[in-house]
mmCIF file with all atom_site columns, C-alpha atoms in Angstrom:
data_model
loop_
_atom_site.group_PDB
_atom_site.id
_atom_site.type_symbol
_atom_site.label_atom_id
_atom_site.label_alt_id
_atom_site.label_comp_id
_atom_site.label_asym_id
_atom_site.label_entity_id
_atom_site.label_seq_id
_atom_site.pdbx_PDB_ins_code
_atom_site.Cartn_x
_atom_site.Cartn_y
_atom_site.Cartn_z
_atom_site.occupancy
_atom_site.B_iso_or_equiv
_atom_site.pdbx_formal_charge
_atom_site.auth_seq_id
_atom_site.auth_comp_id
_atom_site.auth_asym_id
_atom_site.auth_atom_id
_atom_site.pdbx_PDB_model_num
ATOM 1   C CA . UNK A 1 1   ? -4.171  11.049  -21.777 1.00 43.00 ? 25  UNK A CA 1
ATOM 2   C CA . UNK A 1 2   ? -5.150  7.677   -23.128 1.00 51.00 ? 26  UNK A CA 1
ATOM 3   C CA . UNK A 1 3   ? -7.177  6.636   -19.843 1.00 48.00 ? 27  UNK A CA 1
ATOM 4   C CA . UNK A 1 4   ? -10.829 7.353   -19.732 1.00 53.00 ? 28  UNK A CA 1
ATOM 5   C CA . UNK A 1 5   ? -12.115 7.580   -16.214 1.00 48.00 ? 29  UNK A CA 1
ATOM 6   C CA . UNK A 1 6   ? -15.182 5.831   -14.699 1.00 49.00 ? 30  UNK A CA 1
ATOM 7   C CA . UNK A 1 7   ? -17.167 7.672   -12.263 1.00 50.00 ? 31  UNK A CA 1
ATOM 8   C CA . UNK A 1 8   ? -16.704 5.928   -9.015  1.00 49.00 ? 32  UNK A CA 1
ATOM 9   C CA . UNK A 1 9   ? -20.021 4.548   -7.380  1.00 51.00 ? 33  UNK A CA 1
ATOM 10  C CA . UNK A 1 10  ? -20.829 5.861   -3.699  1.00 48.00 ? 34  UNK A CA 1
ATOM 11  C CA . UNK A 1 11  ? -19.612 3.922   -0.197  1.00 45.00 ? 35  UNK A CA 1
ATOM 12  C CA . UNK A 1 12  ? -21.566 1.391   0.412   1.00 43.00 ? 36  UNK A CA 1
ATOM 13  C CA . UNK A 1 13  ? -22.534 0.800   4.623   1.00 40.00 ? 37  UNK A CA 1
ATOM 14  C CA . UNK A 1 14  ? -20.740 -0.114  7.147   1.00 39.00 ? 38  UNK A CA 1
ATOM 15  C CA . UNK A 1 15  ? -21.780 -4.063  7.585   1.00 37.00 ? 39  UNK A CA 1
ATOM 16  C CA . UNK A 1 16  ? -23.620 -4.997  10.819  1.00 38.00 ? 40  UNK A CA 1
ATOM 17  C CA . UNK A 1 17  ? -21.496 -6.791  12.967  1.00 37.00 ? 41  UNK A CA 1
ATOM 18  C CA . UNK A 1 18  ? -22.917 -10.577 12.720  1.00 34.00 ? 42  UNK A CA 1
ATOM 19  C CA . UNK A 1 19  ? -23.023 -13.336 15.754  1.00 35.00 ? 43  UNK A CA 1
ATOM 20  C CA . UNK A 1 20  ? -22.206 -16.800 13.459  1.00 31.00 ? 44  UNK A CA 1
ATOM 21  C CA . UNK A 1 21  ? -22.154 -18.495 16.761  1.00 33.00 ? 45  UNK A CA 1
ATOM 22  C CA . UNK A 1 22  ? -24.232 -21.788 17.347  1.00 30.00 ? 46  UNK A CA 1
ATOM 23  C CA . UNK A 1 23  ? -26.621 -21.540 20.539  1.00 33.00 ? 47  UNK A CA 1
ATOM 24  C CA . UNK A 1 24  ? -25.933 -25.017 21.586  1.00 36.00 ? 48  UNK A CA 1
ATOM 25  C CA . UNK A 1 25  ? -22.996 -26.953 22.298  1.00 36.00 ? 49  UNK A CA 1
ATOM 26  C CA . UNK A 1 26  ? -20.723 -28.775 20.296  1.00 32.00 ? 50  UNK A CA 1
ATOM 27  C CA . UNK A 1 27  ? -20.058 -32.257 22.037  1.00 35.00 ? 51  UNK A CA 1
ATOM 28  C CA . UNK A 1 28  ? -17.533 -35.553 21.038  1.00 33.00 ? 52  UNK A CA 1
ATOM 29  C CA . UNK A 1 29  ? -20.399 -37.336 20.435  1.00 38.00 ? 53  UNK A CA 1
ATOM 30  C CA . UNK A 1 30  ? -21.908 -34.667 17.600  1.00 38.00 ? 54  UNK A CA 1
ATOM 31  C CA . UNK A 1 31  ? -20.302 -34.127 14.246  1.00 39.00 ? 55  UNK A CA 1
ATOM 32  C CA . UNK A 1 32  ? -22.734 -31.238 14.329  1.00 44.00 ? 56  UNK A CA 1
ATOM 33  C CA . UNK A 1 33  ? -20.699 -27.505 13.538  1.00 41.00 ? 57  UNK A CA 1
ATOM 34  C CA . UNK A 1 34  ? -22.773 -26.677 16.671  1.00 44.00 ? 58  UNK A CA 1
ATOM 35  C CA . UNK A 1 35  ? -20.376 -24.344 17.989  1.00 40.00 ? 59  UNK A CA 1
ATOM 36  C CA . UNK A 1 36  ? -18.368 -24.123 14.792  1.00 45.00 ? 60  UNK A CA 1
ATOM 37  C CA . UNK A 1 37  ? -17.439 -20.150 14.818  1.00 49.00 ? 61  UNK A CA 1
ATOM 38  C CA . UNK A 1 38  ? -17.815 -18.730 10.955  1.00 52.00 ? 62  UNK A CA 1
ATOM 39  C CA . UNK A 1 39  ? -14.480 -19.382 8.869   1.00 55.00 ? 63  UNK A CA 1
ATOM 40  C CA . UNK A 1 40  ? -15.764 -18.148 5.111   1.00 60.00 ? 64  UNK A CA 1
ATOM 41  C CA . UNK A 1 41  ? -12.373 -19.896 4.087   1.00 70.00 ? 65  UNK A CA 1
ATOM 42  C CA . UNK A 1 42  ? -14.522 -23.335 4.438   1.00 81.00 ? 66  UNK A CA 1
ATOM 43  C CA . UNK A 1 43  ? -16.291 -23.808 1.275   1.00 87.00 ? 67  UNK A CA 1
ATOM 44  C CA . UNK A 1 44  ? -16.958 -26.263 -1.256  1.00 93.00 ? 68  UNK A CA 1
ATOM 45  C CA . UNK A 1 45  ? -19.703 -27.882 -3.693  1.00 95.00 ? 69  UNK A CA 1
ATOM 46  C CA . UNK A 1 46  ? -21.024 -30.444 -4.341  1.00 95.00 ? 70  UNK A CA 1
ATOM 47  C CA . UNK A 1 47  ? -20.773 -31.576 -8.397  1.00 95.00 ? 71  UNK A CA 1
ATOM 48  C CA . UNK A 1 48  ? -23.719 -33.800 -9.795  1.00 93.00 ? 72  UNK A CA 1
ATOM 49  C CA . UNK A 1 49  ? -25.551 -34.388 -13.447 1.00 93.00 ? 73  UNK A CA 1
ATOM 50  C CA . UNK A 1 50  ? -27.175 -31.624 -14.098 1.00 92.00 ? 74  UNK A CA 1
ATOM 51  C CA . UNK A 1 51  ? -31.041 -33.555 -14.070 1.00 92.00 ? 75  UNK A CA 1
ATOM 52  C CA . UNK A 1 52  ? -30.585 -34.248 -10.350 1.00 93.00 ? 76  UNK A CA 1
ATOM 53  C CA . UNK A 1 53  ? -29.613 -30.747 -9.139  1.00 92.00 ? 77  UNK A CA 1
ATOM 54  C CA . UNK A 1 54  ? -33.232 -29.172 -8.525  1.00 90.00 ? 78  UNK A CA 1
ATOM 55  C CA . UNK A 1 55  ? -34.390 -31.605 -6.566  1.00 89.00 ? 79  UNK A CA 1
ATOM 56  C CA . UNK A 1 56  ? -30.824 -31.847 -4.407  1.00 91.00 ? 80  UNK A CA 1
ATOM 57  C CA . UNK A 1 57  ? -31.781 -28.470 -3.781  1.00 92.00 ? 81  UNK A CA 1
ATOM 58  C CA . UNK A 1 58  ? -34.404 -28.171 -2.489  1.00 90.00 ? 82  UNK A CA 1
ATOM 59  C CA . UNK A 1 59  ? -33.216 -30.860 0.161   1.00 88.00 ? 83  UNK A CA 1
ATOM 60  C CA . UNK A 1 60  ? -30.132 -28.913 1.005   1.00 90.00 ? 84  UNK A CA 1
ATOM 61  C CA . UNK A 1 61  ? -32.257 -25.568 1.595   1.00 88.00 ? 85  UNK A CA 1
ATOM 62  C CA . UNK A 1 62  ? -34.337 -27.143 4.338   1.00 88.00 ? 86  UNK A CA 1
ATOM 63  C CA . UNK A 1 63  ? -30.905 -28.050 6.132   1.00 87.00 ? 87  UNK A CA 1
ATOM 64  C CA . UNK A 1 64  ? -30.312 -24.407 7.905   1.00 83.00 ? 88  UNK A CA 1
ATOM 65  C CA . UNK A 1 65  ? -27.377 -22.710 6.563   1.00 84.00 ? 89  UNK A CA 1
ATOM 66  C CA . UNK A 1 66  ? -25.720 -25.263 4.266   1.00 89.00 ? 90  UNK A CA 1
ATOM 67  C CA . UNK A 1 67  ? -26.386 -23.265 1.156   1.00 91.00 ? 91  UNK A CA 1
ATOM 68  C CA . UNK A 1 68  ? -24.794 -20.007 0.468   1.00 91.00 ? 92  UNK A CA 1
ATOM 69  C CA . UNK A 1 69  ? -27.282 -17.653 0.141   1.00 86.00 ? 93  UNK A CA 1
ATOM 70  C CA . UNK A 1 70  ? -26.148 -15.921 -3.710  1.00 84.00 ? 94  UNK A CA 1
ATOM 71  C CA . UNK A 1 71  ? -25.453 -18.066 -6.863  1.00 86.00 ? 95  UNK A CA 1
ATOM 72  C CA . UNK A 1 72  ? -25.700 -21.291 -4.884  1.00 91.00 ? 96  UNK A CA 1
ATOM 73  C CA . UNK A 1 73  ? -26.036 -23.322 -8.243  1.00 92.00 ? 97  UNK A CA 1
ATOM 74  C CA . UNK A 1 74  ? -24.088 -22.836 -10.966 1.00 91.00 ? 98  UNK A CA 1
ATOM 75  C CA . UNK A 1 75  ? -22.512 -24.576 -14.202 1.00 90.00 ? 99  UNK A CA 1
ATOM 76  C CA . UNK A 1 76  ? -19.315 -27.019 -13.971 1.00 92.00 ? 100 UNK A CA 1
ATOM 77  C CA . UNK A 1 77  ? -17.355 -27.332 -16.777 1.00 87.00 ? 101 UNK A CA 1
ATOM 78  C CA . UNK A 1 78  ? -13.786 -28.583 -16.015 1.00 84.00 ? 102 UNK A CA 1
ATOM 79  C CA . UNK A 1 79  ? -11.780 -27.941 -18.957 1.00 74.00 ? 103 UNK A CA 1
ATOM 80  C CA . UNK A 1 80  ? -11.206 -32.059 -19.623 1.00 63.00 ? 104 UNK A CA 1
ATOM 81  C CA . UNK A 1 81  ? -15.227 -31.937 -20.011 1.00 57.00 ? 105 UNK A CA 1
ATOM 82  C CA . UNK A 1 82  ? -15.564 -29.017 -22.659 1.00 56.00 ? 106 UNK A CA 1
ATOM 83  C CA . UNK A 1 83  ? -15.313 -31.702 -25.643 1.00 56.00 ? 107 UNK A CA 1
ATOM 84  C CA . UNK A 1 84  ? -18.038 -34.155 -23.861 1.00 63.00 ? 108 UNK A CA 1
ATOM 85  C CA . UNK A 1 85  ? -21.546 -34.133 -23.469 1.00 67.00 ? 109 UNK A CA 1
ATOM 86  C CA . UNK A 1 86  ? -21.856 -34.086 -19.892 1.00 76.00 ? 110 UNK A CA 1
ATOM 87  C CA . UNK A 1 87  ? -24.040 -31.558 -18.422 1.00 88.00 ? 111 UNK A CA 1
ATOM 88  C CA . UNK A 1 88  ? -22.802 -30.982 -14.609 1.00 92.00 ? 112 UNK A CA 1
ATOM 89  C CA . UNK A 1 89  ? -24.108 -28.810 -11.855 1.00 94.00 ? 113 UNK A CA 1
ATOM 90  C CA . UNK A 1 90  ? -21.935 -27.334 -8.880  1.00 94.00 ? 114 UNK A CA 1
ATOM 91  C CA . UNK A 1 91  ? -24.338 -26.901 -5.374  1.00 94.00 ? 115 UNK A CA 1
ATOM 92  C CA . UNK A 1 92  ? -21.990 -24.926 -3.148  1.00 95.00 ? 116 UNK A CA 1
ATOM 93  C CA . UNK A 1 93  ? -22.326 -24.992 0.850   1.00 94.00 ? 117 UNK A CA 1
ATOM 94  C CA . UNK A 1 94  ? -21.428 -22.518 3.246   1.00 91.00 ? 118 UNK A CA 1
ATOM 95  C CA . UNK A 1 95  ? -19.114 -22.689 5.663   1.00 88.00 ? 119 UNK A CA 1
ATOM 96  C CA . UNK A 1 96  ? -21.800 -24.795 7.898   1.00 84.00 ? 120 UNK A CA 1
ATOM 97  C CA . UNK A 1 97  ? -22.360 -27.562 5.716   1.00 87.00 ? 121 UNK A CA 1
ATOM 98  C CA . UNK A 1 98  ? -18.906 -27.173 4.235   1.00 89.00 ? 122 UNK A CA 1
ATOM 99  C CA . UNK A 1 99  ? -17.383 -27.958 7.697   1.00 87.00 ? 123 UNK A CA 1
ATOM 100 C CA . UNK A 1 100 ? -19.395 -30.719 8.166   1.00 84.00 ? 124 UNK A CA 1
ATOM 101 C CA . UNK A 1 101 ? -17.909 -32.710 5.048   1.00 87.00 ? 125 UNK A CA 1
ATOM 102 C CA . UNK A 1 102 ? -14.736 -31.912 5.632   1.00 86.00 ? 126 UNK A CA 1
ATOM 103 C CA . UNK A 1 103 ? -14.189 -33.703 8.740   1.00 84.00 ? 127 UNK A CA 1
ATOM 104 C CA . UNK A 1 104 ? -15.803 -36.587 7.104   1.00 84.00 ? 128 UNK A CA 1
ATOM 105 C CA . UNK A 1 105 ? -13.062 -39.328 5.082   1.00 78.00 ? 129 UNK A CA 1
ATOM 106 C CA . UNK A 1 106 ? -14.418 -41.349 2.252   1.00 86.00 ? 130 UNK A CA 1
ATOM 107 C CA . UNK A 1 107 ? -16.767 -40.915 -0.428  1.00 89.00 ? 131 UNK A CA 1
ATOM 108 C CA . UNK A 1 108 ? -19.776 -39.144 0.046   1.00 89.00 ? 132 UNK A CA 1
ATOM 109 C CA . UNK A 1 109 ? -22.034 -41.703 0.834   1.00 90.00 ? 133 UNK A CA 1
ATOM 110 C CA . UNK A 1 110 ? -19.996 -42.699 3.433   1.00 91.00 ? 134 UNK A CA 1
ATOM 111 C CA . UNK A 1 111 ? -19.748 -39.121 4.988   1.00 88.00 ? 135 UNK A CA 1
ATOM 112 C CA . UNK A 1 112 ? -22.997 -39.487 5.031   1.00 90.00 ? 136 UNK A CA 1
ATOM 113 C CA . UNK A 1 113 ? -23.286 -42.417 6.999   1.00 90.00 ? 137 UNK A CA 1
ATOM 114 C CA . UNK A 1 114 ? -21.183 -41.286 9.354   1.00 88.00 ? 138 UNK A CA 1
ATOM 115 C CA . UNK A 1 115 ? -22.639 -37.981 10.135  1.00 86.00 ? 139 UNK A CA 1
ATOM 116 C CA . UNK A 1 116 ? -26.163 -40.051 9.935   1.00 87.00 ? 140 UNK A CA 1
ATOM 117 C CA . UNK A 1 117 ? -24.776 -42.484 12.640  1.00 86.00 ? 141 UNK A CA 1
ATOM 118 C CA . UNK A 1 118 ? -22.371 -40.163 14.667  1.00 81.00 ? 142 UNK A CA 1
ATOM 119 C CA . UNK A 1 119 ? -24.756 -37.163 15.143  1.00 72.00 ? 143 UNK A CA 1
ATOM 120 C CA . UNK A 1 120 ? -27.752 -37.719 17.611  1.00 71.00 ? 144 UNK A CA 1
ATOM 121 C CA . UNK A 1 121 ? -28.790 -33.628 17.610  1.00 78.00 ? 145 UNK A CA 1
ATOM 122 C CA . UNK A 1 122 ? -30.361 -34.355 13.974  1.00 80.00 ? 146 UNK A CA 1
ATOM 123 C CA . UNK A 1 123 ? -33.981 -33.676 13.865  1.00 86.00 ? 147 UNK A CA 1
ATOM 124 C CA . UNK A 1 124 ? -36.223 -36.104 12.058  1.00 88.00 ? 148 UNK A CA 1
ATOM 125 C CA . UNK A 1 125 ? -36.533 -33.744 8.588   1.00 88.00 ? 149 UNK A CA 1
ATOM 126 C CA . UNK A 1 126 ? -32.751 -33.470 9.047   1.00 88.00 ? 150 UNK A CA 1
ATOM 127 C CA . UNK A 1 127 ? -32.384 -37.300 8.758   1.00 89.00 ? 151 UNK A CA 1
ATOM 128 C CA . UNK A 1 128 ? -34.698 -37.680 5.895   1.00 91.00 ? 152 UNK A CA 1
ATOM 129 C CA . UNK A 1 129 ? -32.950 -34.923 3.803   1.00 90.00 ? 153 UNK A CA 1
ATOM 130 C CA . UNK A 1 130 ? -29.814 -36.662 4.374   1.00 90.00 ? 154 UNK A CA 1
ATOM 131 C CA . UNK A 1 131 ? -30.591 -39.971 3.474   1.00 92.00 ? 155 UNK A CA 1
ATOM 132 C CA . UNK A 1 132 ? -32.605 -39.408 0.321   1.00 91.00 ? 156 UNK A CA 1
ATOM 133 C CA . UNK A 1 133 ? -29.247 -37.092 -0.189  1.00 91.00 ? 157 UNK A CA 1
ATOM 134 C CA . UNK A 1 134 ? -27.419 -40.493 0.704   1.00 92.00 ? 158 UNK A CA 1
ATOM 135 C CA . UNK A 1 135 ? -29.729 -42.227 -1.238  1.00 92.00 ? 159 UNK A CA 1
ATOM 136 C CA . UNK A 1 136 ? -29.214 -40.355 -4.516  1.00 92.00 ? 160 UNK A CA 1
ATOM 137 C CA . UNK A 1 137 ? -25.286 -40.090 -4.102  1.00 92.00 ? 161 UNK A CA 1
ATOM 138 C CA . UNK A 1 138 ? -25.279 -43.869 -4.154  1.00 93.00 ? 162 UNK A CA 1
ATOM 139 C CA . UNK A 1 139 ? -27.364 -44.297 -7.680  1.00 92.00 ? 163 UNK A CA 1
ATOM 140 C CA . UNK A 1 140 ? -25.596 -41.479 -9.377  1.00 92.00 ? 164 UNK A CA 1
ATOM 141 C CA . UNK A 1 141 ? -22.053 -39.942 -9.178  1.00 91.00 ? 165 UNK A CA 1
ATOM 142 C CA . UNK A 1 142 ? -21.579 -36.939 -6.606  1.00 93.00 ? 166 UNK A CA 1
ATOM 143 C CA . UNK A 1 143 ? -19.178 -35.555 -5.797  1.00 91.00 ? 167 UNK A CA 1
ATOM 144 C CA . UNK A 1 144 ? -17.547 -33.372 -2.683  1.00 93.00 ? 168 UNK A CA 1
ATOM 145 C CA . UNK A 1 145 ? -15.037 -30.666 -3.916  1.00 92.00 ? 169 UNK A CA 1
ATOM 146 C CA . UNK A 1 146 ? -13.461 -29.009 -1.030  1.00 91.00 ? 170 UNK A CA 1
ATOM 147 C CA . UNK A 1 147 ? -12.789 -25.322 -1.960  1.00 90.00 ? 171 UNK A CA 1
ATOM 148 C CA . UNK A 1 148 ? -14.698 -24.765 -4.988  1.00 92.00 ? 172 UNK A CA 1
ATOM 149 C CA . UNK A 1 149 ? -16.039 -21.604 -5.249  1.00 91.00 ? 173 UNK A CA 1
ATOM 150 C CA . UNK A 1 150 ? -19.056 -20.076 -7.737  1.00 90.00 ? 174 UNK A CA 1
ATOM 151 C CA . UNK A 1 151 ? -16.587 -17.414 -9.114  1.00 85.00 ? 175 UNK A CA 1
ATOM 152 C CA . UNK A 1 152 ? -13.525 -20.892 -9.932  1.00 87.00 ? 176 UNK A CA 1
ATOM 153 C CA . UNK A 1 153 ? -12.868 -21.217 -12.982 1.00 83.00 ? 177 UNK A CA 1
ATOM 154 C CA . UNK A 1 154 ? -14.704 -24.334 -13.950 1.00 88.00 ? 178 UNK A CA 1
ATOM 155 C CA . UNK A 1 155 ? -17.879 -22.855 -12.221 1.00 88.00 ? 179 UNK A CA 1
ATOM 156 C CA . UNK A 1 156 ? -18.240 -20.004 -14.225 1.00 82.00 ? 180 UNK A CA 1
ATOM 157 C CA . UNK A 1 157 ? -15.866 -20.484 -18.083 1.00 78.00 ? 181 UNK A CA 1
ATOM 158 C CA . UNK A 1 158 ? -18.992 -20.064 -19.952 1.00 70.00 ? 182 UNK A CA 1
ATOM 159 C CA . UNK A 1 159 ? -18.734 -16.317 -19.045 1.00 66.00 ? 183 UNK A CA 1
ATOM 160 C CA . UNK A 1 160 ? -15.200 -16.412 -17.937 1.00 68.00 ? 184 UNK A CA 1
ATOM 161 C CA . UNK A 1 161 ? -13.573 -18.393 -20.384 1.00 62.00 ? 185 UNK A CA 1
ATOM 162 C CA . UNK A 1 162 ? -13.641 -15.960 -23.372 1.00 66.00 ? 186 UNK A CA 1
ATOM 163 C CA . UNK A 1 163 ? -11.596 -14.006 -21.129 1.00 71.00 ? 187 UNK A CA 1
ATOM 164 C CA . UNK A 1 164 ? -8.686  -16.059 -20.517 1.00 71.00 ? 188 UNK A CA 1
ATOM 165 C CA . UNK A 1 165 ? -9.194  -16.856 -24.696 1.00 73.00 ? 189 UNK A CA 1
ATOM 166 C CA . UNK A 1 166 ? -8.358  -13.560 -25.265 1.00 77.00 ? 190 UNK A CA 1
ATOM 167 C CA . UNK A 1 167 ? -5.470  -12.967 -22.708 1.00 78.00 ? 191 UNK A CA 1
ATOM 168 C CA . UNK A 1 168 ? -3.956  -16.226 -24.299 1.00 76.00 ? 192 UNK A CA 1
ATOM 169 C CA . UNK A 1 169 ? -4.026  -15.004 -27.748 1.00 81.00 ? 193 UNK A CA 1
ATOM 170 C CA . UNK A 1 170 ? -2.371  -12.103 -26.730 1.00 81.00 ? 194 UNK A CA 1
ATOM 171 C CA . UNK A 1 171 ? 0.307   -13.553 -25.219 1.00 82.00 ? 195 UNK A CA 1
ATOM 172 C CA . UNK A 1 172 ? 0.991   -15.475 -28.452 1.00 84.00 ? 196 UNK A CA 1
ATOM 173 C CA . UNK A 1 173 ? 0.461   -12.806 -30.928 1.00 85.00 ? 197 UNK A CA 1
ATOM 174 C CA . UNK A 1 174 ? 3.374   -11.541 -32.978 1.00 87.00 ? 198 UNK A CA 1
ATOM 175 C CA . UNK A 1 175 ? 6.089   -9.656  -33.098 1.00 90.00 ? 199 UNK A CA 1
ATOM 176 C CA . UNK A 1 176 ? 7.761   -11.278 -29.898 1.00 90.00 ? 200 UNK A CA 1
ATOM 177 C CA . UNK A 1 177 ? 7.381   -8.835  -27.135 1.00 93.00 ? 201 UNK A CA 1
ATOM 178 C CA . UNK A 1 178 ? 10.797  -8.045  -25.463 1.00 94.00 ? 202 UNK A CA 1
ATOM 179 C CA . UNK A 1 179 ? 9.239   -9.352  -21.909 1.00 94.00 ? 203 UNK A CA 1
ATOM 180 C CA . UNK A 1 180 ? 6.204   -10.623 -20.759 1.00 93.00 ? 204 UNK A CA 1
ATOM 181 C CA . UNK A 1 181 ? 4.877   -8.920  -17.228 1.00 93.00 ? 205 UNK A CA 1
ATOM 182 C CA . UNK A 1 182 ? 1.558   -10.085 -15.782 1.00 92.00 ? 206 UNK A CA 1
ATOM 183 C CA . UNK A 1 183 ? -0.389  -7.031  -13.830 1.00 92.00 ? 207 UNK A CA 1
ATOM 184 C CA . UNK A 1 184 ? -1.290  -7.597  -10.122 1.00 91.00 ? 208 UNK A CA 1
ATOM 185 C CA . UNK A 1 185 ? -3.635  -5.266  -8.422  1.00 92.00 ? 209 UNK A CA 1
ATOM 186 C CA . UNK A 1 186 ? -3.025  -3.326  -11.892 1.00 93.00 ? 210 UNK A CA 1
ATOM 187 C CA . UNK A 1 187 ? -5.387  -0.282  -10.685 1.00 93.00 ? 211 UNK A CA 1
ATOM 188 C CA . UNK A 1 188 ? -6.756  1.196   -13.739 1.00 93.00 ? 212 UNK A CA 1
ATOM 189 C CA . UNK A 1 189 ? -3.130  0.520   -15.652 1.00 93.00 ? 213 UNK A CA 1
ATOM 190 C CA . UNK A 1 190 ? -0.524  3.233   -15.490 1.00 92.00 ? 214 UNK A CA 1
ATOM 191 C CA . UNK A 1 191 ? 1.888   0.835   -14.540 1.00 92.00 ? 215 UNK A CA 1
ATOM 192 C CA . UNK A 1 192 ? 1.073   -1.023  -17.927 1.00 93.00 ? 216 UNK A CA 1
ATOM 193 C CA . UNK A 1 193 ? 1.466   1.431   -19.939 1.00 93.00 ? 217 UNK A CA 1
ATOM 194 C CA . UNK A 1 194 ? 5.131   2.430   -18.586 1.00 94.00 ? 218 UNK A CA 1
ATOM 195 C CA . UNK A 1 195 ? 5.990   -1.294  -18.883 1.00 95.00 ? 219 UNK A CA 1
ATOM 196 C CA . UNK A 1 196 ? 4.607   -0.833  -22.501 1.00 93.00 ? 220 UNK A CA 1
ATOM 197 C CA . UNK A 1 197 ? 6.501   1.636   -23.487 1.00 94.00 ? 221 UNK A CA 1
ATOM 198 C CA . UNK A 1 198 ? 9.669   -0.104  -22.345 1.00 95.00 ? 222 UNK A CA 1
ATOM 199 C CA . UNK A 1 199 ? 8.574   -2.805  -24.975 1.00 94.00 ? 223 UNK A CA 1
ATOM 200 C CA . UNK A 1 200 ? 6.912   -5.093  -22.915 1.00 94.00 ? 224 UNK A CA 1
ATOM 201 C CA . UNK A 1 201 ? 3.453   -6.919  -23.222 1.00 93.00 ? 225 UNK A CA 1
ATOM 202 C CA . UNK A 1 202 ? 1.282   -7.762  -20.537 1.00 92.00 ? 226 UNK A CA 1
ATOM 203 C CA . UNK A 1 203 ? -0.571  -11.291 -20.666 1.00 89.00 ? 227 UNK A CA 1
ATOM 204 C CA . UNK A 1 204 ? -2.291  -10.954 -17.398 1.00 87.00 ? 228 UNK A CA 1
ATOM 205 C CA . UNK A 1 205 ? -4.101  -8.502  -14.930 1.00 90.00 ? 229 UNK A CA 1
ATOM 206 C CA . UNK A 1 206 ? -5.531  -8.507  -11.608 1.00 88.00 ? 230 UNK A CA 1
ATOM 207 C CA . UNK A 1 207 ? -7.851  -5.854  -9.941  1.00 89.00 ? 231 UNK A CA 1
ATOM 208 C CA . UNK A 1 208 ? -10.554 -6.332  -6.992  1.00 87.00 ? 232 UNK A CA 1
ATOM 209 C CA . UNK A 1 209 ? -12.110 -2.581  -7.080  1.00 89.00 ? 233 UNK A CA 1
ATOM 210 C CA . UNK A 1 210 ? -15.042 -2.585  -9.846  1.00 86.00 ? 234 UNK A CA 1
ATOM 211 C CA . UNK A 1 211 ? -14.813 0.556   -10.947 1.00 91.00 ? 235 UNK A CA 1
ATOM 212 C CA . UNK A 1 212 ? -11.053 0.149   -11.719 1.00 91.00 ? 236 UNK A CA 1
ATOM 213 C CA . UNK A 1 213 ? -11.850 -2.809  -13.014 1.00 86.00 ? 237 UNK A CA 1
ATOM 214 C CA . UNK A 1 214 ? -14.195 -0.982  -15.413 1.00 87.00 ? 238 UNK A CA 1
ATOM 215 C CA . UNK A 1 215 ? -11.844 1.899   -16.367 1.00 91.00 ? 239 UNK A CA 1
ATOM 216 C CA . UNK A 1 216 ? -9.168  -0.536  -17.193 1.00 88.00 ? 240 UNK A CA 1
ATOM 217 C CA . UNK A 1 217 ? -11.314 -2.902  -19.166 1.00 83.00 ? 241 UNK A CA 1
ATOM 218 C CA . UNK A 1 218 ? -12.393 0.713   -21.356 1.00 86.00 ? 242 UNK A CA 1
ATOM 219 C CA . UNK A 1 219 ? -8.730  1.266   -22.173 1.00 86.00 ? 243 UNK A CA 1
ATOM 220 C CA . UNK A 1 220 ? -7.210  -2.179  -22.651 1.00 83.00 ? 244 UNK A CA 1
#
């Protein structure tokens, strides 16, 4: 057989069962998520020159729960910006602070204003984080990108990229394949190699599971 196996790691635990659940009440007169119920499908970051992210930060981590809590900073590189010198940073929220800015219209600053006017449950190091966050949105250009994710694209090409390089090149290499298939939860690649074999070239593959991720990567 062509495939090497890779040994499979062990079950992981069960995860606790978590209450996301705010303790007070969410009111019309709060845009506070106060009773905002977790949706993990709210996320998004907020994209800034790279000098300024540090110190955005470490504002954002006093406001509870805005950050995620893995790989909350990471590179942006769109691919318009690859042949610039621009050096951006992508600060991604949670679902709490993610909620927040997406009921808010208009450019950050004035989200900001708004929550800053509309919410009276903020506590005094609340407001203060907020407006120096106001503050600094105003001299320099941030921006609020609904839905991006550390593991998007333009949040992680400088590891990523070479990847999709390499997929593209073989998609493009000659002699003309007779079809092109991409691979969707492609599993460690048996159906690849029958789709092979019928003269066919894959130029794409998808697999969640790690180790079969692993094993696949080993043999193609």
């Amino acid at each position: 057989s062509r495939l090497r196996m890779t040994q499979p790691e062990p079950p992981s635990s069960a995860a606790e069962d978590v209450d996301y659940s705010w303790d007070d009440d969410f009111s019309a007169e709060t845009m506070s998520p106060s009773c905002v119920k977790n949706d993990s499908s709210e996320r998004g970051a907020l994209v800034l020159p790279a000098e300024f992210s540090r110190e955005l930060q470490d504002d954002l981590r006093g406001l509870e729960g805005w950050l995620i809590e893995q790989r909350c900073l990471t590179w942006y590189q769109p691919e318009e910006s690859l042949a610039s010198d621009a050096k951006l940073h992508a600060l991604h929220l949670s679902w709490r602070g993610a909620s927040l800015l997406n009921r808010l219209a208009g450019t950050l600053p004035e989200q900001l204003s708004e929550l800053l006017q509309r919410d009276s449950n903020l506590e005094a190091g609340d407001i203060q984080r907020l407006q120096r966050l106001k503050q600094l949105s105003e001299a320099v250009e941030i921006r609020w990108m609904p839905e991006l994710r550390p593991d998007s694209l333009p949040c992680c090409r400088q590891w990523r990229g070479n990847n999709f390089d390499a997929w593209h090149a073989l998609c493009r290499e000659p002699p003309a394949p007779k079809f092109r298939f991409c691979e969707l939860f492609a599993g460690i690649g048996g159906f690849r190699l029958g789709l092979e074999a019928l003269g066919g070239r894959c130029v794409f593959a998808s697999e969640l599971k790690k180790n079969a991720r692993q094993t696949y990567a080993r043999n193609f």
